[in-house]
Tab-separated table of C-alpha atoms and ligand atoms in Angstrom:
chain	number	residue	atom	x	y	z
A	252	MET	CA	-26.740	30.363	-31.526
A	253	VAL	CA	-28.595	33.323	-29.210
A	254	ALA	CA	-30.162	29.903	-27.489
A	255	ALA	CA	-26.617	28.811	-26.840
A	256	GLU	CA	-25.153	32.153	-25.492
A	257	LYS	CA	-27.875	32.291	-23.632
A	258	ALA	CA	-26.714	28.951	-22.013
A	259	PHE	CA	-23.200	27.912	-21.780
A	260	PRO	CA	-22.150	30.299	-18.981
A	261	ASN	CA	-24.900	28.564	-16.398
A	262	TRP	CA	-24.041	24.875	-17.758
A	263	ARG	CA	-20.339	25.738	-17.670
A	264	ASP	CA	-20.802	26.342	-14.795
A	265	THR	CA	-22.728	23.380	-13.313
A	266	PRO	CA	-20.064	21.284	-11.725
A	267	ALA	CA	-19.372	17.836	-14.052
A	268	PRO	CA	-21.168	15.699	-11.721
A	269	LYS	CA	-24.240	17.234	-11.580
A	270	ARG	CA	-23.599	17.580	-15.434
A	271	ALA	CA	-22.732	13.618	-15.521
A	272	GLU	CA	-26.994	12.934	-13.741
A	273	PHE	CA	-28.003	14.334	-17.288
A	274	LEU	CA	-26.338	12.155	-18.968
A	275	PHE	CA	-26.769	9.324	-17.005
A	276	LYS	CA	-30.892	10.247	-17.167
A	277	ILE	CA	-30.189	10.059	-21.045
A	278	ARG	CA	-28.725	6.998	-21.004
A	279	ASP	CA	-31.979	5.221	-19.043
A	280	LEU	CA	-34.667	6.734	-21.459
A	281	LEU	CA	-32.149	5.827	-24.132
A	282	ILE	CA	-32.551	1.853	-22.863
A	283	LYS	CA	-35.957	2.612	-21.998
A	284	ASN	CA	-36.893	3.750	-25.430
A	285	LYS	CA	-33.398	1.185	-27.461
A	286	ASP	CA	-36.575	-0.491	-29.782
A	287	ARG	CA	-38.840	2.648	-31.547
A	288	LEU	CA	-35.677	3.886	-32.142
A	289	ALA	CA	-34.484	0.487	-33.788
A	290	ARG	CA	-37.863	0.684	-35.273
A	291	LEU	CA	-37.432	4.522	-36.725
A	292	GLU	CA	-34.020	3.606	-38.086
A	293	VAL	CA	-34.984	1.039	-40.258
A	294	LYS	CA	-37.498	2.915	-41.287
A	295	GLU	CA	-36.263	6.164	-42.053
A	296	MET	CA	-32.508	4.727	-43.367
A	297	GLY	CA	-32.879	1.053	-44.445
A	298	LYS	CA	-29.641	-0.393	-42.062
A	299	VAL	CA	-31.927	-4.031	-40.289
A	300	TYR	CA	-33.245	-4.361	-37.315
A	301	LYS	CA	-30.507	-5.897	-35.536
A	302	GLU	CA	-28.415	-3.222	-36.859
A	303	ALA	CA	-30.075	-0.862	-35.863
A	304	ALA	CA	-31.270	-1.700	-32.240
A	305	GLY	CA	-26.901	-1.793	-32.134
A	306	ASP	CA	-26.499	2.370	-33.422
A	307	VAL	CA	-28.913	2.715	-30.206
A	308	GLN	CA	-26.755	1.222	-27.688
A	309	GLU	CA	-23.786	3.091	-29.144
A	310	ALA	CA	-25.712	5.670	-28.090
A	311	ILE	CA	-26.942	4.194	-24.390
A	312	ASP	CA	-22.895	3.252	-23.980
A	313	ILE	CA	-21.543	6.514	-24.602
A	314	PHE	CA	-24.149	8.570	-22.685
A	315	GLU	CA	-23.012	5.761	-19.571
A	316	TYR	CA	-19.211	6.291	-20.056
A	317	MET	CA	-19.475	10.446	-20.596
A	318	ALA	CA	-22.043	10.346	-16.964
A	319	GLY	CA	-18.659	8.638	-15.935
A	320	GLU	CA	-16.407	11.060	-16.399
A	321	GLY	CA	-17.848	13.632	-14.351
A	322	ARG	CA	-16.537	12.513	-11.998
A	323	ARG	CA	-13.191	11.921	-13.274
A	324	LEU	CA	-12.750	14.686	-16.146
A	325	PHE	CA	-8.851	14.699	-15.137
A	326	GLY	CA	-6.937	17.591	-14.797
A	327	ARG	CA	-3.250	16.424	-14.089
A	328	THR	CA	-0.582	17.976	-11.557
A	329	THR	CA	2.709	19.208	-12.137
A	330	PRO	CA	5.784	20.145	-10.319
A	331	SER	CA	6.703	24.362	-10.447
A	332	GLU	CA	10.004	25.233	-11.010
A	333	LEU	CA	10.060	26.988	-8.504
A	334	LYS	CA	9.990	26.508	-4.507
A	335	ASN	CA	6.394	27.866	-2.751
A	336	LYS	CA	4.159	27.178	-6.897
A	337	PHE	CA	1.410	25.084	-7.675
A	338	ASN	CA	1.845	24.211	-11.147
A	339	ALA	CA	-1.818	22.045	-12.503
A	340	THR	CA	-4.120	21.903	-14.824
A	341	ILE	CA	-8.080	21.813	-15.455
A	342	ARG	CA	-10.752	21.224	-18.378
A	343	ILE	CA	-11.881	23.551	-19.720
A	344	PRO	CA	-14.283	23.110	-21.724
A	345	ILE	CA	-14.212	25.103	-25.717
A	346	GLY	CA	-17.606	27.618	-26.168
A	347	ILE	CA	-20.808	25.989	-28.321
A	348	VAL	CA	-19.502	23.603	-30.599
A	349	GLY	CA	-21.212	23.034	-34.094
A	350	LEU	CA	-22.168	18.364	-34.778
A	351	ILE	CA	-22.322	17.916	-38.153
A	352	THR	CA	-23.151	14.261	-38.849
A	353	PRO	CA	-23.907	11.462	-41.521
A	354	TRP	CA	-27.432	8.805	-41.583
A	355	ASN	CA	-25.259	5.957	-41.894
A	356	PHE	CA	-25.545	5.958	-38.025
A	357	PRO	CA	-28.169	8.584	-37.037
A	358	ILE	CA	-28.752	7.295	-33.247
A	359	ALA	CA	-24.803	6.743	-32.679
A	360	ILE	CA	-22.793	9.626	-34.753
A	361	PRO	CA	-24.252	12.628	-32.300
A	362	SER	CA	-24.818	10.588	-29.463
A	363	TRP	CA	-20.441	9.539	-30.456
A	364	LYS	CA	-20.002	14.151	-30.054
A	365	ILE	CA	-23.208	15.712	-28.862
A	366	ALA	CA	-22.313	13.247	-25.238
A	367	PRO	CA	-18.705	13.984	-24.248
A	368	ALA	CA	-19.187	18.099	-26.083
A	369	LEU	CA	-21.979	18.113	-22.386
A	370	ILE	CA	-19.693	16.974	-19.812
A	371	CYS	CA	-17.100	19.002	-21.267
A	372	GLY	CA	-19.727	21.907	-20.758
A	373	ASN	CA	-20.284	23.069	-23.570
A	374	ALA	CA	-23.930	24.045	-25.351
A	375	ILE	CA	-24.546	22.934	-28.865
A	376	VAL	CA	-25.766	23.544	-32.740
A	377	PHE	CA	-26.264	20.480	-34.014
A	378	LYS	CA	-27.613	19.261	-37.241
A	379	PRO	CA	-27.894	15.357	-38.430
A	380	SER	CA	-27.748	14.313	-41.560
A	381	SER	CA	-30.644	16.158	-44.018
A	382	ASP	CA	-31.034	11.767	-44.437
A	383	THR	CA	-32.188	11.422	-41.566
A	384	PRO	CA	-34.064	14.688	-39.671
A	385	LEU	CA	-36.209	11.602	-37.312
A	386	CYS	CA	-33.633	9.253	-35.862
A	387	ALA	CA	-32.052	13.271	-34.745
A	388	VAL	CA	-35.667	15.050	-32.874
A	389	GLU	CA	-36.423	11.747	-31.694
A	390	LEU	CA	-32.668	11.308	-30.183
A	391	VAL	CA	-32.634	15.365	-28.895
A	392	LYS	CA	-36.555	14.918	-27.815
A	393	ILE	CA	-34.463	12.158	-25.510
A	394	ILE	CA	-32.500	14.155	-23.757
A	395	GLU	CA	-35.248	17.508	-24.209
A	396	LYS	CA	-36.666	14.693	-21.838
A	397	ALA	CA	-34.065	14.134	-18.931
A	398	GLY	CA	-34.300	17.937	-18.883
A	399	LEU	CA	-31.855	19.013	-19.996
A	400	PRO	CA	-31.814	22.888	-19.772
A	401	LYS	CA	-33.215	25.008	-22.519
A	402	GLY	CA	-30.911	26.665	-25.019
A	403	VAL	CA	-28.139	24.034	-24.268
A	404	LEU	CA	-28.527	21.720	-27.327
A	405	ASN	CA	-30.121	22.904	-30.670
A	406	LEU	CA	-31.427	20.559	-32.921
A	407	VAL	CA	-30.723	23.039	-36.196
A	408	THR	CA	-32.025	20.656	-39.621
A	409	GLY	CA	-31.738	22.004	-43.181
A	410	SER	CA	-28.717	20.985	-45.855
A	411	GLY	CA	-25.277	21.963	-45.454
A	412	SER	CA	-25.592	24.484	-47.751
A	413	ARG	CA	-28.413	26.739	-45.843
A	414	VAL	CA	-27.232	25.199	-42.687
A	415	GLY	CA	-24.587	23.346	-42.477
A	416	ASN	CA	-21.840	26.553	-44.117
A	417	PRO	CA	-23.475	29.322	-41.793
A	418	ILE	CA	-22.550	26.841	-38.653
A	419	ILE	CA	-19.130	25.683	-40.066
A	420	LYS	CA	-18.756	29.310	-41.104
A	421	HIS	CA	-19.722	31.459	-37.965
A	422	SER	CA	-17.531	33.990	-35.223
A	423	LYS	CA	-19.774	33.111	-32.603
A	424	ILE	CA	-18.812	29.146	-33.433
A	425	ASN	CA	-15.711	27.858	-31.406
A	426	GLY	CA	-15.343	24.074	-32.540
A	427	LEU	CA	-17.079	21.607	-34.774
A	428	SER	CA	-17.441	17.632	-34.889
A	429	PHE	CA	-18.376	17.006	-38.001
A	430	THR	CA	-18.658	12.803	-39.817
A	431	GLY	CA	-19.250	13.011	-43.163
A	432	SER	CA	-17.100	12.704	-46.956
A	433	ARG	CA	-13.965	13.303	-47.518
A	434	ASP	CA	-14.214	16.491	-49.103
A	435	THR	CA	-16.704	17.697	-47.271
A	436	GLY	CA	-14.029	17.324	-44.911
A	437	LYS	CA	-11.680	19.990	-46.908
A	438	PHE	CA	-14.024	22.756	-47.267
A	439	ILE	CA	-14.927	22.674	-43.620
A	440	ARG	CA	-10.475	23.228	-43.191
A	441	GLU	CA	-10.922	25.654	-45.438
A	442	ASN	CA	-13.789	27.349	-44.029
A	443	ALA	CA	-13.746	27.388	-40.876
A	444	GLY	CA	-11.163	29.619	-40.079
A	445	LEU	CA	-9.440	29.167	-37.135
A	446	LYS	CA	-11.350	26.982	-35.146
A	447	LYS	CA	-11.081	23.206	-33.082
A	448	VAL	CA	-11.683	20.725	-36.163
A	449	ASN	CA	-12.647	16.819	-36.049
A	450	LEU	CA	-13.024	15.676	-39.165
A	451	GLU	CA	-14.418	11.766	-39.554
A	452	LEU	CA	-14.058	11.477	-42.769
A	453	GLY	CA	-13.445	8.743	-45.593
A	454	SER	CA	-11.218	5.395	-45.395
A	455	LYS	CA	-10.538	2.346	-48.000
A	456	ASN	CA	-10.640	-0.414	-45.281
A	457	ALA	CA	-9.019	-3.489	-45.911
A	458	ILE	CA	-9.656	-6.888	-44.635
A	459	ILE	CA	-5.525	-9.299	-45.186
A	460	ILE	CA	-5.860	-12.925	-45.304
A	461	MET	CA	-2.921	-14.902	-45.139
A	462	GLU	CA	-1.732	-18.133	-46.351
A	463	ASP	CA	-2.061	-19.866	-42.389
A	464	ALA	CA	-5.545	-17.919	-42.152
A	465	ASN	CA	-8.799	-20.042	-40.437
A	466	LEU	CA	-11.015	-19.135	-44.115
A	467	GLN	CA	-14.032	-20.458	-42.200
A	468	LEU	CA	-13.418	-17.381	-39.582
A	469	ALA	CA	-12.405	-14.747	-42.477
A	470	LEU	CA	-15.585	-16.138	-44.747
A	471	ASP	CA	-17.750	-14.734	-41.576
A	472	GLY	CA	-15.543	-11.490	-40.894
A	473	VAL	CA	-15.294	-10.399	-44.533
A	474	LEU	CA	-19.318	-10.743	-45.461
A	475	TRP	CA	-19.781	-8.774	-42.161
A	476	GLY	CA	-17.085	-6.090	-42.753
A	477	ALA	CA	-17.649	-5.564	-46.546
A	478	PHE	CA	-22.472	-6.272	-46.940
A	479	GLY	CA	-23.224	-4.875	-43.085
A	480	THR	CA	-24.495	-2.319	-42.774
A	481	THR	CA	-25.275	-2.545	-47.257
A	482	GLY	CA	-21.796	-1.369	-46.743
A	483	GLN	CA	-22.199	1.992	-45.755
A	484	ARG	CA	-20.132	2.424	-42.442
A	485	CYS	CA	-16.745	4.415	-43.230
A	486	THR	CA	-15.827	1.250	-41.037
A	487	ALA	CA	-16.515	-0.687	-44.085
A	488	ALA	CA	-13.710	-3.439	-45.812
A	489	SER	CA	-14.401	-2.960	-49.418
A	490	ARG	CA	-10.684	-4.488	-50.223
A	491	VAL	CA	-9.611	-7.437	-49.500
A	492	ILE	CA	-5.723	-8.993	-50.273
A	493	ILE	CA	-5.785	-12.468	-50.622
A	494	HIS	CA	-2.156	-14.735	-49.844
A	495	GLU	CA	-2.009	-16.258	-53.938
A	496	LYS	CA	-1.642	-19.072	-52.027
A	497	VAL	CA	-4.892	-19.607	-50.624
A	498	PHE	CA	-6.944	-17.026	-52.885
A	499	SER	CA	-9.290	-18.988	-55.818
A	500	LYS	CA	-10.503	-21.256	-52.617
A	501	PHE	CA	-11.275	-18.497	-50.690
A	502	GLN	CA	-12.830	-16.585	-54.180
A	503	THR	CA	-15.054	-19.575	-53.818
A	504	MET	CA	-15.730	-19.623	-50.438
A	505	LEU	CA	-16.742	-16.482	-50.783
A	506	VAL	CA	-18.919	-16.139	-53.541
A	507	ASN	CA	-21.213	-18.523	-53.028
A	508	LYS	CA	-22.557	-17.268	-49.872
A	509	ALA	CA	-22.508	-13.408	-50.861
A	510	ARG	CA	-24.796	-15.014	-53.927
A	511	LYS	CA	-27.372	-16.433	-50.653
A	512	LEU	CA	-27.752	-12.680	-49.023
A	513	LYS	CA	-31.106	-11.255	-48.276
A	514	LEU	CA	-31.860	-8.362	-49.203
A	515	GLY	CA	-35.439	-6.806	-47.998
A	516	ASN	CA	-36.436	-4.885	-45.660
A	517	GLY	CA	-34.796	-4.658	-41.994
A	518	LEU	CA	-37.733	-5.563	-39.671
A	519	SER	CA	-38.036	-8.512	-41.399
A	520	LYS	CA	-36.062	-11.260	-39.635
A	521	ALA	CA	-34.217	-13.331	-42.290
A	522	THR	CA	-32.788	-10.042	-44.792
A	523	ASP	CA	-29.426	-10.096	-44.051
A	524	ILE	CA	-28.976	-6.579	-46.022
A	525	GLY	CA	-31.324	-3.281	-46.499
A	526	PRO	CA	-31.393	-0.630	-49.079
A	527	LEU	CA	-29.454	2.101	-49.621
A	528	ILE	CA	-29.968	5.470	-48.003
A	529	ASN	CA	-30.664	7.161	-52.110
A	530	LYS	CA	-30.849	7.126	-55.840
A	531	ALA	CA	-27.555	9.272	-55.416
A	532	ALA	CA	-25.919	5.963	-53.758
A	533	LEU	CA	-27.415	3.408	-56.001
A	534	GLU	CA	-26.189	5.722	-59.226
A	535	LYS	CA	-23.035	5.560	-57.434
A	536	SER	CA	-22.775	1.889	-56.572
A	537	TYR	CA	-23.561	1.198	-60.345
A	538	ARG	CA	-21.057	3.668	-61.828
A	539	TYR	CA	-18.252	1.462	-60.088
A	540	VAL	CA	-19.177	-1.410	-61.626
A	541	ASP	CA	-18.873	0.246	-64.645
A	542	ILE	CA	-14.670	2.018	-64.214
A	543	GLY	CA	-14.257	-1.858	-62.874
A	544	LYS	CA	-15.892	-3.537	-65.640
A	545	GLN	CA	-13.573	-1.411	-67.953
A	546	GLU	CA	-11.095	-0.817	-65.750
A	547	GLY	CA	-10.295	-4.890	-65.972
A	548	ALA	CA	-11.326	-6.099	-63.318
A	549	LYS	CA	-13.778	-9.262	-63.024
A	550	LEU	CA	-17.267	-9.267	-62.417
A	551	LEU	CA	-18.262	-12.245	-59.723
A	552	CYS	CA	-21.291	-11.123	-58.344
A	553	GLY	CA	-23.781	-8.924	-58.192
A	554	GLY	CA	-23.120	-5.869	-60.303
A	555	GLU	CA	-27.068	-4.518	-60.337
A	556	GLY	CA	-30.138	-2.694	-57.933
A	557	VAL	CA	-33.065	-5.080	-57.620
A	558	LYS	CA	-35.299	-4.467	-60.535
A	559	GLY	CA	-38.708	-1.672	-59.177
A	560	LYS	CA	-37.335	-2.229	-55.504
A	561	GLY	CA	-36.450	0.969	-53.969
A	562	PHE	CA	-31.619	1.308	-53.378
A	563	PHE	CA	-31.182	-2.527	-53.321
A	564	PHE	CA	-28.326	-2.951	-54.685
A	565	LYS	CA	-26.984	-6.316	-55.171
A	566	PRO	CA	-23.715	-8.251	-53.070
A	567	THR	CA	-20.436	-7.247	-55.754
A	568	ILE	CA	-17.456	-8.946	-55.925
A	569	PHE	CA	-14.963	-8.493	-58.281
A	570	THR	CA	-12.120	-10.188	-58.540
A	571	ASN	CA	-7.681	-9.411	-60.176
A	572	VAL	CA	-8.743	-6.274	-58.936
A	573	SER	CA	-5.052	-3.887	-59.806
A	574	PRO	CA	-3.926	-2.794	-55.638
A	575	SER	CA	-3.908	0.890	-58.308
A	576	SER	CA	-7.298	1.237	-59.934
A	577	ARG	CA	-9.931	3.722	-58.749
A	578	LEU	CA	-11.832	0.105	-57.363
A	579	ALA	CA	-9.310	-0.196	-54.721
A	580	GLN	CA	-8.498	3.165	-53.945
A	581	GLU	CA	-11.420	5.193	-53.787
A	582	GLU	CA	-14.226	5.143	-51.057
A	583	ILE	CA	-17.346	4.192	-52.496
A	584	PHE	CA	-19.453	3.722	-50.088
A	585	GLY	CA	-22.082	0.268	-50.933
A	586	PRO	CA	-21.974	-3.457	-51.038
A	587	ILE	CA	-18.854	-3.519	-53.745
A	588	LEU	CA	-15.444	-5.967	-52.651
A	589	ALA	CA	-12.901	-5.309	-53.501
A	590	LEU	CA	-10.426	-8.999	-54.129
A	591	ILE	CA	-6.687	-8.402	-54.503
A	592	LYS	CA	-3.753	-11.438	-54.767
A	593	ILE	CA	-0.327	-10.666	-53.256
A	594	LYS	CA	2.730	-12.760	-52.884
A	595	ASN	CA	3.806	-12.293	-49.547
A	596	PHE	CA	3.606	-10.605	-46.329
A	597	GLU	CA	5.267	-7.086	-47.336
A	598	GLU	CA	3.236	-7.200	-50.116
A	599	ALA	CA	0.450	-7.455	-48.564
A	600	ILE	CA	1.061	-4.612	-46.159
A	601	SER	CA	2.103	-2.213	-48.518
A	602	VAL	CA	-0.648	-3.009	-50.505
A	603	CYS	CA	-2.776	-1.705	-47.526
A	604	ASN	CA	-1.297	0.692	-46.403
A	605	GLU	CA	-1.127	2.200	-50.494
A	606	VAL	CA	-3.797	4.433	-50.247
A	607	LYS	CA	-4.540	8.076	-49.270
A	608	TYR	CA	-7.339	6.532	-45.952
A	609	GLY	CA	-7.077	5.208	-43.180
A	610	LEU	CA	-9.419	4.076	-40.571
A	611	SER	CA	-9.870	0.145	-40.273
A	612	SER	CA	-7.581	-2.641	-40.776
A	613	ALA	CA	-8.065	-6.333	-40.512
A	614	ILE	CA	-5.707	-9.684	-41.010
A	615	TYR	CA	-6.414	-12.878	-40.628
A	616	THR	CA	-3.369	-15.140	-39.283
A	617	GLU	CA	-3.084	-17.662	-37.294
A	618	ASN	CA	0.787	-16.756	-36.510
A	619	MET	CA	1.484	-14.541	-34.292
A	620	GLN	CA	5.286	-12.329	-35.612
A	621	TYR	CA	2.411	-11.131	-38.506
A	622	ALA	CA	0.112	-10.139	-35.750
A	623	PHE	CA	2.803	-8.189	-34.452
A	624	ARG	CA	3.755	-6.591	-36.996
A	625	ALA	CA	0.864	-5.951	-38.349
A	626	ILE	CA	-0.082	-3.734	-35.644
A	627	ASN	CA	2.623	-1.924	-35.906
A	628	GLN	CA	3.089	-1.424	-39.541
A	629	LEU	CA	-1.010	-1.154	-40.985
A	630	GLU	CA	-1.466	2.956	-41.216
A	631	PHE	CA	-5.040	2.787	-39.469
A	632	GLY	CA	-6.126	3.676	-36.629
A	633	ILE	CA	-7.771	0.795	-36.445
A	634	THR	CA	-6.098	-2.211	-36.499
A	635	TYR	CA	-8.049	-5.541	-36.011
A	636	ILE	CA	-6.880	-9.079	-35.369
A	637	ASN	CA	-8.738	-11.977	-36.610
A	638	SER	CA	-11.661	-10.204	-36.334
A	639	SER	CA	-13.647	-7.561	-39.418
A	640	THR	CA	-12.757	-4.237	-39.520
A	641	ILE	CA	-16.369	-2.720	-38.384
A	642	GLY	CA	-17.639	-3.120	-34.920
A	643	ALA	CA	-15.320	-0.310	-32.794
A	644	GLU	CA	-16.183	-0.866	-28.643
A	645	VAL	CA	-17.028	3.181	-27.879
A	646	HIS	CA	-14.181	3.995	-24.660
A	647	LEU	CA	-10.928	2.815	-27.721
A	648	PRO	CA	-9.604	5.994	-30.052
A	649	PHE	CA	-12.513	5.720	-33.035
A	650	GLY	CA	-10.957	7.948	-36.145
A	651	GLY	CA	-7.617	7.243	-38.174
A	652	THR	CA	-5.194	8.431	-40.179
A	653	LYS	CA	-4.200	11.003	-43.467
A	654	ASP	CA	-7.245	11.485	-45.133
A	655	THR	CA	-9.451	9.817	-42.534
A	656	GLY	CA	-9.548	12.629	-40.488
A	657	TRP	CA	-8.034	14.328	-37.617
A	658	GLY	CA	-8.382	13.533	-33.436
A	659	LYS	CA	-10.369	10.737	-31.991
A	660	GLU	CA	-14.347	10.304	-31.711
A	661	ALA	CA	-16.967	8.755	-28.934
A	662	GLY	CA	-14.445	7.732	-25.479
A	663	TRP	CA	-10.993	9.234	-26.456
A	664	SER	CA	-12.676	12.678	-27.570
A	665	LEU	CA	-12.165	14.510	-24.302
A	666	ASP	CA	-9.911	16.699	-25.611
A	667	GLU	CA	-11.882	17.511	-28.733
A	668	PHE	CA	-13.797	19.760	-26.602
A	669	SER	CA	-12.217	21.077	-24.232
A	670	GLU	CA	-9.242	22.744	-23.543
A	671	GLU	CA	-6.709	21.589	-20.966
A	672	LYS	CA	-5.659	24.916	-19.800
A	673	ALA	CA	-2.389	25.839	-18.084
A	674	VAL	CA	-2.948	26.923	-13.944
A	675	TYR	CA	-0.445	28.524	-12.304
A	676	ILE	CA	-0.561	29.337	-8.101
A	677	ASP	CA	1.938	30.904	-6.261
A	678	PHE	CA	1.704	31.288	-2.978
A	679	SER	CA	5.325	32.666	-2.618
A	680	GLY	CA	4.139	35.598	-0.898
A	681	LYS	CA	6.649	37.227	-3.643
A	682	LEU	CA	7.161	37.935	-7.163
A	683	GLN	CA	9.323	34.985	-8.642
A	684	LYS	CA	10.806	34.860	-12.362
A	685	ALA	CA	10.022	31.642	-14.424
A	686	GLN	CA	12.509	30.433	-17.144
A	687	GLY	CA	15.577	31.603	-14.698
A	688	ILE	CA	15.069	35.427	-14.244
A	689	GLU	CA	16.531	36.983	-11.384
B	792	UN1	C1	-18.968	5.481	-39.375
B	792	UN1	O1	-18.966	4.510	-39.530
B	792	UN1	O2	-18.755	6.735	-39.527
B	792	UN1	O3	-17.061	0.434	-35.424
B	792	UN1	C2	-18.825	5.067	-37.570
B	792	UN1	C3	-17.507	0.703	-36.492
B	792	UN1	C4	-19.294	1.672	-36.474
B	792	UN1	C5	-19.064	2.376	-37.439
B	792	UN1	C6	-19.497	3.418	-37.077
B	792	UN1	N1	-19.575	2.256	-34.875
B	792	UN1	O4	-18.626	-0.449	-37.031
C-alpha cells in the first residue's frame, strides 16, 4: 500500500503516451516468453498447452491494445450553453486499484485488468488466486523487466481472507476489479464501501441448436464450449438447448464424440482435456452428478473421475434435464453438460434466459430471423451466432448481465479504471452563471 501511494502521483503525471511505452515493452516481452509462460501455466493449473498459449496471447493482445490507448484515451468536447466558455472532459485515474483474479486464466485475466489500469494512470495492488501464484509472479517479473517504475504494480499473494479482505476494505483503495465466484462478488459489494467496483462473476451459459442448424458445426462448438478448459471458463457452455426435431440425432453424435476425448497431461499433443484445478473442484463435479441423478436427469456418459489419477473428471453429459433443475441453473465449473429439449424458438429463448446469470450465449441456425431475434432477445453480455460460447476477442466488451456482475473487462474497461472528469473553461472575463441565472 505504502509503495503504491508513493508511486501514484508520479505515474499519474506521466503522459499517457509515455505510459504506453512500458505497455509496448511488456507486450514484446510476453511474446518472447509466450512458450515458457504457457508451459508454466499447464503445469500450474492443468489446461492443455494450446489453450495456455491462447491465454498468453490474450495478454499480449490486451497490452498491445491498451498501449494504443496511450495516444487516444479520448475525452470529449461539447458546446457550452454560455458564450466564451469551453467545455470538455478528460480521463483521470481512480488512484490505487485492487485487482483480484482467478486461476482459470492466470495470465490473461490479470492482464485484462493490469493493462487498462496502467494506461489510465492508476497504481495497483494485485492479488492473484492462491491456486496460481507462480503465473502471477512470472507475469509481474516480466512487467518489472519492462522497467515499470517501482511501486506502480504491487503483487500480494495469499488467501482471500488474509489478503483479499484487507484489499476489499482498505480505505486508500479507490477501485476494485474482481473476477471469480458469485458469492465472493456479493461479499465484495457488501464490504467494499463506496469504492468503484467491477465484478465479473459466474454464469450458466447455453448453446441453442435450432432444427435447421448445421449439426456438424454445432457439434464442434458444443464440444469446445463444454469441455475446453475442462469446463472451467466463465464462458463455458453447460447447457445445450436443442430443438426436438434434431434432439436425438444430435445427442447421439455428441455422446459418441465426448466419449473419445482424451484426458491427460496438457503438455502432450494427444490430450484434449486436462484435470480440474483442485480436490474441491473434483468433489463439486461428483456432487453435481449426484444432484443430476436425484433430479431425474439421465446420465449418458462420464459422471466420474479417473481412478488414482489426480483431479481428472470424464466429460459428462446428462439428458432429459429440466430447465429449472439445479443441474441447469447452477454454475458447476467442470466438464458437465445438461441437454434440454425444446419445441420452438420462443421456448429456446425463454429457457436460455431463465437463469440468474448472463455472460455468454450461442445459437446455431441457418435462419436469419432466428439469428437476429436471438441477438436482441438473449439477455447475455455476449451472443455468438454459429459459434461456441467461448473465445472472446479482447477488443470487444467482456462482461455480463444479471448476477454475472457489473462493468466491462478487457478492451472496454477504460471506464472501470478512470473517471471522465468535466472541465469548464470560462474565457469571458466576467462571472457567467449557467442554468439561466442572470
Ligand atoms: C473467464 O473464464 O473468466 O472468451 C473469462 C473466453 C475466455 C474467457 C475468460 N477469454 O472464453
